Amino acid sequence: MQVRSRRGFLVAAAAITASASVGACRSRNEGSGGGDDPLDVSASASLPAAPESLAADGTTIVLGDPGAPLAVRLYEDMSCPACAEFETEGTAPYLKRAARNGALQLQFTLGSFLGPGSKFAANALRAALDQHKFADYHDLLYREQSRVRKSGGFTRDRLLGMAIMIPGLRGPEFDAAVLETKHRDFVEAADEVLRKSPVQGTPAMAIGGVLVPSDSHALFTDRSRLYRRLKKAARAEE
């Protein structure tokens, strides 16, 4: 897990990479997505887009049915390299498929402790939610994060430029929200939620309201282990 100082953040990101092969993310035990278990969904399953909503607390972005009994919360900072690795090569794509398959609601708390770029990105993602494009834009920003970081990080103009790649996202409302930082209150409130939480770094995960221990790296990299943990949590919710 990464810590909140920039130096510790880079060291911890490297440690995660060294301690867990991303190859472990793709389990031979993945299901076909066509069985009776909605959590057992494969990467090849054809799934509808997940509903997107803002929770009543005003700081949580939800993918999937907000009434689903099983909830998984992710704490992230859009400028965090370890978060990008988790989102592109770890178990985050599986969690998003499970949300699309109706198995759970996936909740996002977006911190912005890594600087202005994180705040601009969180604001833009909140604006994308208004256009029902949060999930697509969220995926895109993490795919592009490494390249953007090398050129100085997220800026309003870069965020608008990347938004062109998401059909239907760009428009007067979205553009104004990004350029004027319309959702700055959301950004600051979400960052405060993360600051006051027991989370010591990002990415972090809570399953059924229980924070995953910082030494449980396998749940961020190994689909099979995460599936088993989710099954146990789902049984507890029944």
PDB file of C-alpha atoms in Angstrom:
ATOM      1  CA  MET A   1       0.000   0.000   0.000  1.00  0.00           C
ATOM      2  CA  GLN A   2       1.222   3.470  -0.571  1.00  0.00           C
ATOM      3  CA  VAL A   3       1.512   6.152   2.035  1.00  0.00           C
ATOM      4  CA  ARG A   4       0.466   9.754   1.765  1.00  0.00           C
ATOM      5  CA  SER A   5       3.856  11.405   1.554  1.00  0.00           C
ATOM      6  CA  ARG A   6       5.192  11.626  -1.993  1.00  0.00           C
ATOM      7  CA  ARG A   7       8.419   9.811  -1.126  1.00  0.00           C
ATOM      8  CA  GLY A   8       6.688   6.983   0.706  1.00  0.00           C
ATOM      9  CA  PHE A   9       4.101   6.813  -2.025  1.00  0.00           C
ATOM     10  CA  LEU A  10       6.695   6.013  -4.689  1.00  0.00           C
ATOM     11  CA  VAL A  11       8.517   3.497  -2.497  1.00  0.00           C
ATOM     12  CA  ALA A  12       5.319   1.638  -1.643  1.00  0.00           C
ATOM     13  CA  ALA A  13       4.157   1.584  -5.253  1.00  0.00           C
ATOM     14  CA  ALA A  14       7.438  -0.057  -6.204  1.00  0.00           C
ATOM     15  CA  ALA A  15       7.088  -2.542  -3.353  1.00  0.00           C
ATOM     16  CA  ILE A  16       3.657  -3.628  -4.553  1.00  0.00           C
ATOM     17  CA  THR A  17       5.003  -4.183  -8.048  1.00  0.00           C
ATOM     18  CA  ALA A  18       7.899  -6.237  -6.728  1.00  0.00           C
ATOM     19  CA  SER A  19       5.866  -8.346  -4.317  1.00  0.00           C
ATOM     20  CA  ALA A  20       2.940  -9.304  -6.560  1.00  0.00           C
ATOM     21  CA  SER A  21       3.040 -10.338 -10.191  1.00  0.00           C
ATOM     22  CA  VAL A  22       0.220  -8.882 -12.230  1.00  0.00           C
ATOM     23  CA  GLY A  23       0.024 -12.230 -13.963  1.00  0.00           C
ATOM     24  CA  ALA A  24      -1.660 -13.545 -10.837  1.00  0.00           C
ATOM     25  CA  CYS A  25      -4.644 -11.373 -11.687  1.00  0.00           C
ATOM     26  CA  ARG A  26      -5.799 -13.771 -14.358  1.00  0.00           C
ATOM     27  CA  SER A  27      -6.905 -16.958 -12.702  1.00  0.00           C
ATOM     28  CA  ARG A  28      -7.485 -20.219 -14.536  1.00  0.00           C
ATOM     29  CA  ASN A  29     -10.544 -20.634 -12.302  1.00  0.00           C
ATOM     30  CA  GLU A  30     -12.439 -17.659 -13.733  1.00  0.00           C
ATOM     31  CA  GLY A  31     -15.993 -18.555 -14.643  1.00  0.00           C
ATOM     32  CA  SER A  32     -17.777 -17.980 -17.938  1.00  0.00           C
ATOM     33  CA  GLY A  33     -20.151 -15.342 -16.617  1.00  0.00           C
ATOM     34  CA  GLY A  34     -23.072 -17.478 -17.654  1.00  0.00           C
ATOM     35  CA  GLY A  35     -23.651 -19.441 -14.442  1.00  0.00           C
ATOM     36  CA  ASP A  36     -25.839 -18.859 -11.418  1.00  0.00           C
ATOM     37  CA  ASP A  37     -23.163 -16.985  -9.455  1.00  0.00           C
ATOM     38  CA  PRO A  38     -23.078 -13.303 -10.490  1.00  0.00           C
ATOM     39  CA  LEU A  39     -19.701 -12.892  -8.758  1.00  0.00           C
ATOM     40  CA  ASP A  40     -18.161 -15.525 -11.018  1.00  0.00           C
ATOM     41  CA  VAL A  41     -17.903 -13.348 -14.109  1.00  0.00           C
ATOM     42  CA  SER A  42     -15.154 -13.656 -16.676  1.00  0.00           C
ATOM     43  CA  ALA A  43     -13.339 -11.018 -18.689  1.00  0.00           C
ATOM     44  CA  SER A  44     -15.047 -12.288 -21.837  1.00  0.00           C
ATOM     45  CA  ALA A  45     -18.610 -11.975 -20.524  1.00  0.00           C
ATOM     46  CA  SER A  46     -20.921  -9.668 -22.478  1.00  0.00           C
ATOM     47  CA  LEU A  47     -22.354  -7.277 -19.914  1.00  0.00           C
ATOM     48  CA  PRO A  48     -24.459  -4.108 -19.888  1.00  0.00           C
ATOM     49  CA  ALA A  49     -23.030  -0.858 -18.584  1.00  0.00           C
ATOM     50  CA  ALA A  50     -23.373  -0.438 -14.829  1.00  0.00           C
ATOM     51  CA  PRO A  51     -25.693   2.267 -13.483  1.00  0.00           C
ATOM     52  CA  GLU A  52     -23.769   5.296 -12.199  1.00  0.00           C
ATOM     53  CA  SER A  53     -24.920   7.482  -9.323  1.00  0.00           C
ATOM     54  CA  LEU A  54     -23.856   9.817  -6.550  1.00  0.00           C
ATOM     55  CA  ALA A  55     -24.667   8.467  -3.098  1.00  0.00           C
ATOM     56  CA  ALA A  56     -26.685  10.465  -0.608  1.00  0.00           C
ATOM     57  CA  ASP A  57     -23.502  11.381   1.291  1.00  0.00           C
ATOM     58  CA  GLY A  58     -22.496  13.540  -1.663  1.00  0.00           C
ATOM     59  CA  THR A  59     -18.951  12.151  -1.804  1.00  0.00           C
ATOM     60  CA  THR A  60     -19.344   8.534  -2.957  1.00  0.00           C
ATOM     61  CA  ILE A  61     -19.644   7.636  -6.627  1.00  0.00           C
ATOM     62  CA  VAL A  62     -21.431   4.310  -7.107  1.00  0.00           C
ATOM     63  CA  LEU A  63     -21.196   1.876 -10.007  1.00  0.00           C
ATOM     64  CA  GLY A  64     -23.897  -0.773 -10.065  1.00  0.00           C
ATOM     65  CA  ASP A  65     -27.191  -1.091  -8.244  1.00  0.00           C
ATOM     66  CA  PRO A  66     -27.000   1.221  -5.198  1.00  0.00           C
ATOM     67  CA  GLY A  67     -29.390  -1.164  -3.452  1.00  0.00           C
ATOM     68  CA  ALA A  68     -27.124  -4.188  -3.852  1.00  0.00           C
ATOM     69  CA  PRO A  69     -26.452  -5.696  -0.391  1.00  0.00           C
ATOM     70  CA  LEU A  70     -22.764  -6.376  -1.101  1.00  0.00           C
ATOM     71  CA  ALA A  71     -20.729  -3.157  -1.259  1.00  0.00           C
ATOM     72  CA  VAL A  72     -17.053  -2.788  -2.111  1.00  0.00           C
ATOM     73  CA  ARG A  73     -15.483   0.616  -1.549  1.00  0.00           C
ATOM     74  CA  LEU A  74     -12.297   1.710  -3.306  1.00  0.00           C
ATOM     75  CA  TYR A  75     -10.178   4.597  -2.055  1.00  0.00           C
ATOM     76  CA  GLU A  76      -8.063   6.070  -4.833  1.00  0.00           C
ATOM     77  CA  ASP A  77      -6.099   9.100  -5.962  1.00  0.00           C
ATOM     78  CA  MET A  78      -6.082   9.577  -9.724  1.00  0.00           C
ATOM     79  CA  SER A  79      -2.377  10.540  -9.706  1.00  0.00           C
ATOM     80  CA  CYS A  80      -1.306   7.430  -7.781  1.00  0.00           C
ATOM     81  CA  PRO A  81       0.794   4.956  -9.839  1.00  0.00           C
ATOM     82  CA  ALA A  82      -0.165   2.059  -7.560  1.00  0.00           C
ATOM     83  CA  CYS A  83      -3.840   2.881  -8.171  1.00  0.00           C
ATOM     84  CA  ALA A  84      -3.210   2.872 -11.923  1.00  0.00           C
ATOM     85  CA  GLU A  85      -1.576  -0.549 -11.671  1.00  0.00           C
ATOM     86  CA  PHE A  86      -4.506  -1.875  -9.647  1.00  0.00           C
ATOM     87  CA  GLU A  87      -7.006  -0.417 -12.130  1.00  0.00           C
ATOM     88  CA  THR A  88      -5.280  -1.619 -15.287  1.00  0.00           C
ATOM     89  CA  GLU A  89      -3.561  -4.863 -14.267  1.00  0.00           C
ATOM     90  CA  GLY A  90      -4.993  -5.817 -10.890  1.00  0.00           C
ATOM     91  CA  THR A  91      -8.431  -6.872  -9.700  1.00  0.00           C
ATOM     92  CA  ALA A  92     -10.278  -3.577 -10.267  1.00  0.00           C
ATOM     93  CA  PRO A  93     -11.490  -4.619 -13.753  1.00  0.00           C
ATOM     94  CA  TYR A  94     -12.986  -7.764 -12.205  1.00  0.00           C
ATOM     95  CA  LEU A  95     -14.793  -5.672  -9.585  1.00  0.00           C
ATOM     96  CA  LYS A  96     -16.245  -3.475 -12.320  1.00  0.00           C
ATOM     97  CA  ARG A  97     -17.444  -6.543 -14.225  1.00  0.00           C
ATOM     98  CA  ALA A  98     -19.062  -7.861 -11.044  1.00  0.00           C
ATOM     99  CA  ALA A  99     -20.859  -4.529 -10.617  1.00  0.00           C
ATOM    100  CA  ARG A 100     -22.022  -4.668 -14.232  1.00  0.00           C
ATOM    101  CA  ASN A 101     -23.236  -8.228 -13.592  1.00  0.00           C
ATOM    102  CA  GLY A 102     -25.388  -7.119 -10.652  1.00  0.00           C
ATOM    103  CA  ALA A 103     -23.273  -8.880  -8.024  1.00  0.00           C
ATOM    104  CA  LEU A 104     -22.300  -5.806  -6.011  1.00  0.00           C
ATOM    105  CA  GLN A 105     -22.228  -2.046  -5.818  1.00  0.00           C
ATOM    106  CA  LEU A 106     -18.775  -0.567  -6.314  1.00  0.00           C
ATOM    107  CA  GLN A 107     -18.225   2.644  -4.372  1.00  0.00           C
ATOM    108  CA  PHE A 108     -15.458   5.153  -5.063  1.00  0.00           C
ATOM    109  CA  THR A 109     -13.948   7.658  -2.653  1.00  0.00           C
ATOM    110  CA  LEU A 110     -11.623   9.890  -4.675  1.00  0.00           C
ATOM    111  CA  GLY A 111      -8.838  11.454  -2.671  1.00  0.00           C
ATOM    112  CA  SER A 112      -6.664  14.255  -4.011  1.00  0.00           C
ATOM    113  CA  PHE A 113      -3.742  14.381  -1.601  1.00  0.00           C
ATOM    114  CA  LEU A 114      -1.173  14.163  -4.411  1.00  0.00           C
ATOM    115  CA  GLY A 115      -1.668  17.697  -5.628  1.00  0.00           C
ATOM    116  CA  PRO A 116      -3.595  19.927  -8.029  1.00  0.00           C
ATOM    117  CA  GLY A 117      -3.656  17.353 -10.828  1.00  0.00           C
ATOM    118  CA  SER A 118      -5.541  14.937  -8.604  1.00  0.00           C
ATOM    119  CA  LYS A 119      -8.063  17.639  -7.773  1.00  0.00           C
ATOM    120  CA  PHE A 120      -8.567  18.523 -11.439  1.00  0.00           C
ATOM    121  CA  ALA A 121      -9.043  14.830 -12.291  1.00  0.00           C
ATOM    122  CA  ALA A 122     -11.515  14.209  -9.454  1.00  0.00           C
ATOM    123  CA  ASN A 123     -13.511  17.269 -10.514  1.00  0.00           C
ATOM    124  CA  ALA A 124     -13.566  16.069 -14.127  1.00  0.00           C
ATOM    125  CA  LEU A 125     -14.727  12.619 -13.056  1.00  0.00           C
ATOM    126  CA  ARG A 126     -17.562  14.136 -11.057  1.00  0.00           C
ATOM    127  CA  ALA A 127     -18.516  16.091 -14.200  1.00  0.00           C
ATOM    128  CA  ALA A 128     -18.374  12.862 -16.232  1.00  0.00           C
ATOM    129  CA  LEU A 129     -20.827  11.297 -13.777  1.00  0.00           C
ATOM    130  CA  ASP A 130     -23.384  13.943 -14.785  1.00  0.00           C
ATOM    131  CA  GLN A 131     -23.025  12.656 -18.358  1.00  0.00           C
ATOM    132  CA  HIS A 132     -23.221   8.982 -17.266  1.00  0.00           C
ATOM    133  CA  LYS A 133     -19.652   8.499 -18.492  1.00  0.00           C
ATOM    134  CA  PHE A 134     -17.815   8.113 -15.182  1.00  0.00           C
ATOM    135  CA  ALA A 135     -16.747   4.489 -15.675  1.00  0.00           C
ATOM    136  CA  ASP A 136     -15.407   4.996 -19.198  1.00  0.00           C
ATOM    137  CA  TYR A 137     -13.554   8.183 -18.293  1.00  0.00           C
ATOM    138  CA  HIS A 138     -12.190   6.696 -15.063  1.00  0.00           C
ATOM    139  CA  ASP A 139     -10.739   3.768 -17.030  1.00  0.00           C
ATOM    140  CA  LEU A 140      -9.258   6.106 -19.632  1.00  0.00           C
ATOM    141  CA  LEU A 141      -7.552   8.382 -17.112  1.00  0.00           C
ATOM    142  CA  TYR A 142      -5.842   5.460 -15.437  1.00  0.00           C
ATOM    143  CA  ARG A 143      -4.718   4.019 -18.778  1.00  0.00           C
ATOM    144  CA  GLU A 144      -3.210   7.381 -19.678  1.00  0.00           C
ATOM    145  CA  GLN A 145      -1.902   8.244 -16.211  1.00  0.00           C
ATOM    146  CA  SER A 146       1.718   7.211 -16.760  1.00  0.00           C
ATOM    147  CA  ARG A 147       2.040   9.260 -19.942  1.00  0.00           C
ATOM    148  CA  VAL A 148       0.320  12.268 -18.379  1.00  0.00           C
ATOM    149  CA  ARG A 149       2.460  12.078 -15.242  1.00  0.00           C
ATOM    150  CA  LYS A 150       5.629  12.291 -17.347  1.00  0.00           C
ATOM    151  CA  SER A 151       4.374  15.510 -18.911  1.00  0.00           C
ATOM    152  CA  GLY A 152       3.505  17.203 -15.619  1.00  0.00           C
ATOM    153  CA  GLY A 153       0.263  15.589 -14.500  1.00  0.00           C
ATOM    154  CA  PHE A 154      -3.418  16.194 -15.069  1.00  0.00           C
ATOM    155  CA  THR A 155      -4.417  19.686 -16.144  1.00  0.00           C
ATOM    156  CA  ARG A 156      -7.797  21.013 -17.201  1.00  0.00           C
ATOM    157  CA  ASP A 157      -6.724  21.153 -20.842  1.00  0.00           C
ATOM    158  CA  ARG A 158      -5.289  17.617 -20.804  1.00  0.00           C
ATOM    159  CA  LEU A 159      -8.452  16.294 -19.176  1.00  0.00           C
ATOM    160  CA  LEU A 160     -10.574  17.900 -21.889  1.00  0.00           C
ATOM    161  CA  GLY A 161      -8.279  16.561 -24.579  1.00  0.00           C
ATOM    162  CA  MET A 162      -8.579  13.009 -23.290  1.00  0.00           C
ATOM    163  CA  ALA A 163     -12.350  13.353 -22.910  1.00  0.00           C
ATOM    164  CA  ILE A 164     -12.622  13.514 -26.705  1.00  0.00           C
ATOM    165  CA  MET A 165     -11.845   9.785 -26.675  1.00  0.00           C
ATOM    166  CA  ILE A 166     -15.121   9.051 -24.815  1.00  0.00           C
ATOM    167  CA  PRO A 167     -18.078   9.340 -27.230  1.00  0.00           C
ATOM    168  CA  GLY A 168     -20.750  11.669 -25.891  1.00  0.00           C
ATOM    169  CA  LEU A 169     -18.699  13.121 -23.035  1.00  0.00           C
ATOM    170  CA  ARG A 170     -17.526  16.444 -24.419  1.00  0.00           C
ATOM    171  CA  GLY A 171     -20.087  19.242 -24.568  1.00  0.00           C
ATOM    172  CA  PRO A 172     -20.737  22.715 -23.134  1.00  0.00           C
ATOM    173  CA  GLU A 173     -21.815  21.442 -19.712  1.00  0.00           C
ATOM    174  CA  PHE A 174     -18.891  19.056 -19.215  1.00  0.00           C
ATOM    175  CA  ASP A 175     -16.323  21.475 -20.629  1.00  0.00           C
ATOM    176  CA  ALA A 176     -17.469  24.309 -18.376  1.00  0.00           C
ATOM    177  CA  ALA A 177     -17.448  22.039 -15.324  1.00  0.00           C
ATOM    178  CA  VAL A 178     -13.836  21.040 -16.033  1.00  0.00           C
ATOM    179  CA  LEU A 179     -12.554  24.518 -16.891  1.00  0.00           C
ATOM    180  CA  GLU A 180     -14.313  26.219 -13.982  1.00  0.00           C
ATOM    181  CA  THR A 181     -13.724  23.427 -11.440  1.00  0.00           C
ATOM    182  CA  LYS A 182     -17.455  23.323 -10.861  1.00  0.00           C
ATOM    183  CA  HIS A 183     -17.301  20.409  -8.434  1.00  0.00           C
ATOM    184  CA  ARG A 184     -14.573  21.739  -6.127  1.00  0.00           C
ATOM    185  CA  ASP A 185     -16.844  21.204  -3.103  1.00  0.00           C
ATOM    186  CA  PHE A 186     -17.203  17.531  -4.012  1.00  0.00           C
ATOM    187  CA  VAL A 187     -13.436  17.227  -4.484  1.00  0.00           C
ATOM    188  CA  GLU A 188     -12.616  18.759  -1.101  1.00  0.00           C
ATOM    189  CA  ALA A 189     -15.333  16.809   0.721  1.00  0.00           C
ATOM    190  CA  ALA A 190     -14.248  13.471  -0.764  1.00  0.00           C
ATOM    191  CA  ASP A 191     -10.621  14.169   0.112  1.00  0.00           C
ATOM    192  CA  GLU A 192     -11.690  14.979   3.676  1.00  0.00           C
ATOM    193  CA  VAL A 193     -13.535  11.654   3.908  1.00  0.00           C
ATOM    194  CA  LEU A 194     -10.354   9.865   2.893  1.00  0.00           C
ATOM    195  CA  ARG A 195      -8.246  11.933   5.297  1.00  0.00           C
ATOM    196  CA  LYS A 196     -10.510  11.086   8.235  1.00  0.00           C
ATOM    197  CA  SER A 197     -10.786   7.399   7.329  1.00  0.00           C
ATOM    198  CA  PRO A 198      -8.498   4.687   8.730  1.00  0.00           C
ATOM    199  CA  VAL A 199      -6.970   4.325   5.278  1.00  0.00           C
ATOM    200  CA  GLN A 200      -3.199   4.869   5.346  1.00  0.00           C
ATOM    201  CA  GLY A 201      -2.628   4.924   1.604  1.00  0.00           C
ATOM    202  CA  THR A 202      -4.098   4.212  -1.790  1.00  0.00           C
ATOM    203  CA  PRO A 203      -5.328   2.047  -3.337  1.00  0.00           C
ATOM    204  CA  ALA A 204      -7.385   0.775  -0.428  1.00  0.00           C
ATOM    205  CA  MET A 205     -10.456  -1.453  -0.357  1.00  0.00           C
ATOM    206  CA  ALA A 206     -13.293  -2.072   2.073  1.00  0.00           C
ATOM    207  CA  ILE A 207     -15.584  -5.091   1.629  1.00  0.00           C
ATOM    208  CA  GLY A 208     -18.923  -4.939   3.387  1.00  0.00           C
ATOM    209  CA  GLY A 209     -17.687  -1.976   5.395  1.00  0.00           C
ATOM    210  CA  VAL A 210     -14.561  -3.798   6.606  1.00  0.00           C
ATOM    211  CA  LEU A 211     -11.258  -2.310   5.491  1.00  0.00           C
ATOM    212  CA  VAL A 212      -8.933  -4.826   3.847  1.00  0.00           C
ATOM    213  CA  PRO A 213      -5.668  -5.015   5.858  1.00  0.00           C
ATOM    214  CA  SER A 214      -2.760  -3.192   4.267  1.00  0.00           C
ATOM    215  CA  ASP A 215      -0.760  -6.444   4.014  1.00  0.00           C
ATOM    216  CA  SER A 216      -3.481  -8.237   1.979  1.00  0.00           C
ATOM    217  CA  HIS A 217      -1.816  -7.441  -1.358  1.00  0.00           C
ATOM    218  CA  ALA A 218      -3.266 -10.544  -3.017  1.00  0.00           C
ATOM    219  CA  LEU A 219      -6.790  -9.107  -3.014  1.00  0.00           C
ATOM    220  CA  PHE A 220      -5.508  -6.320  -5.252  1.00  0.00           C
ATOM    221  CA  THR A 221      -3.781  -8.677  -7.689  1.00  0.00           C
ATOM    222  CA  ASP A 222      -5.355 -12.142  -7.547  1.00  0.00           C
ATOM    223  CA  ARG A 223      -8.876 -12.485  -8.935  1.00  0.00           C
ATOM    224  CA  SER A 224      -9.476 -15.909  -7.359  1.00  0.00           C
ATOM    225  CA  ARG A 225      -8.590 -14.774  -3.858  1.00  0.00           C
ATOM    226  CA  LEU A 226     -10.733 -11.680  -4.170  1.00  0.00           C
ATOM    227  CA  TYR A 227     -13.617 -13.790  -5.484  1.00  0.00           C
ATOM    228  CA  ARG A 228     -13.432 -16.069  -2.444  1.00  0.00           C
ATOM    229  CA  ARG A 229     -13.374 -13.079  -0.082  1.00  0.00           C
ATOM    230  CA  LEU A 230     -16.387 -11.569  -1.826  1.00  0.00           C
ATOM    231  CA  LYS A 231     -18.296 -14.856  -1.665  1.00  0.00           C
ATOM    232  CA  LYS A 232     -17.733 -14.996   2.075  1.00  0.00           C
ATOM    233  CA  ALA A 233     -18.896 -11.399   2.465  1.00  0.00           C
ATOM    234  CA  ALA A 234     -21.957 -12.035   0.289  1.00  0.00           C
ATOM    235  CA  ARG A 235     -22.994 -15.002   2.457  1.00  0.00           C
ATOM    236  CA  ALA A 236     -22.712 -12.794   5.527  1.00  0.00           C
ATOM    237  CA  GLU A 237     -25.133 -10.312   3.935  1.00  0.00           C
ATOM    238  CA  GLU A 238     -27.785 -12.977   3.275  1.00  0.00           C
TER     239      GLU A 238
END
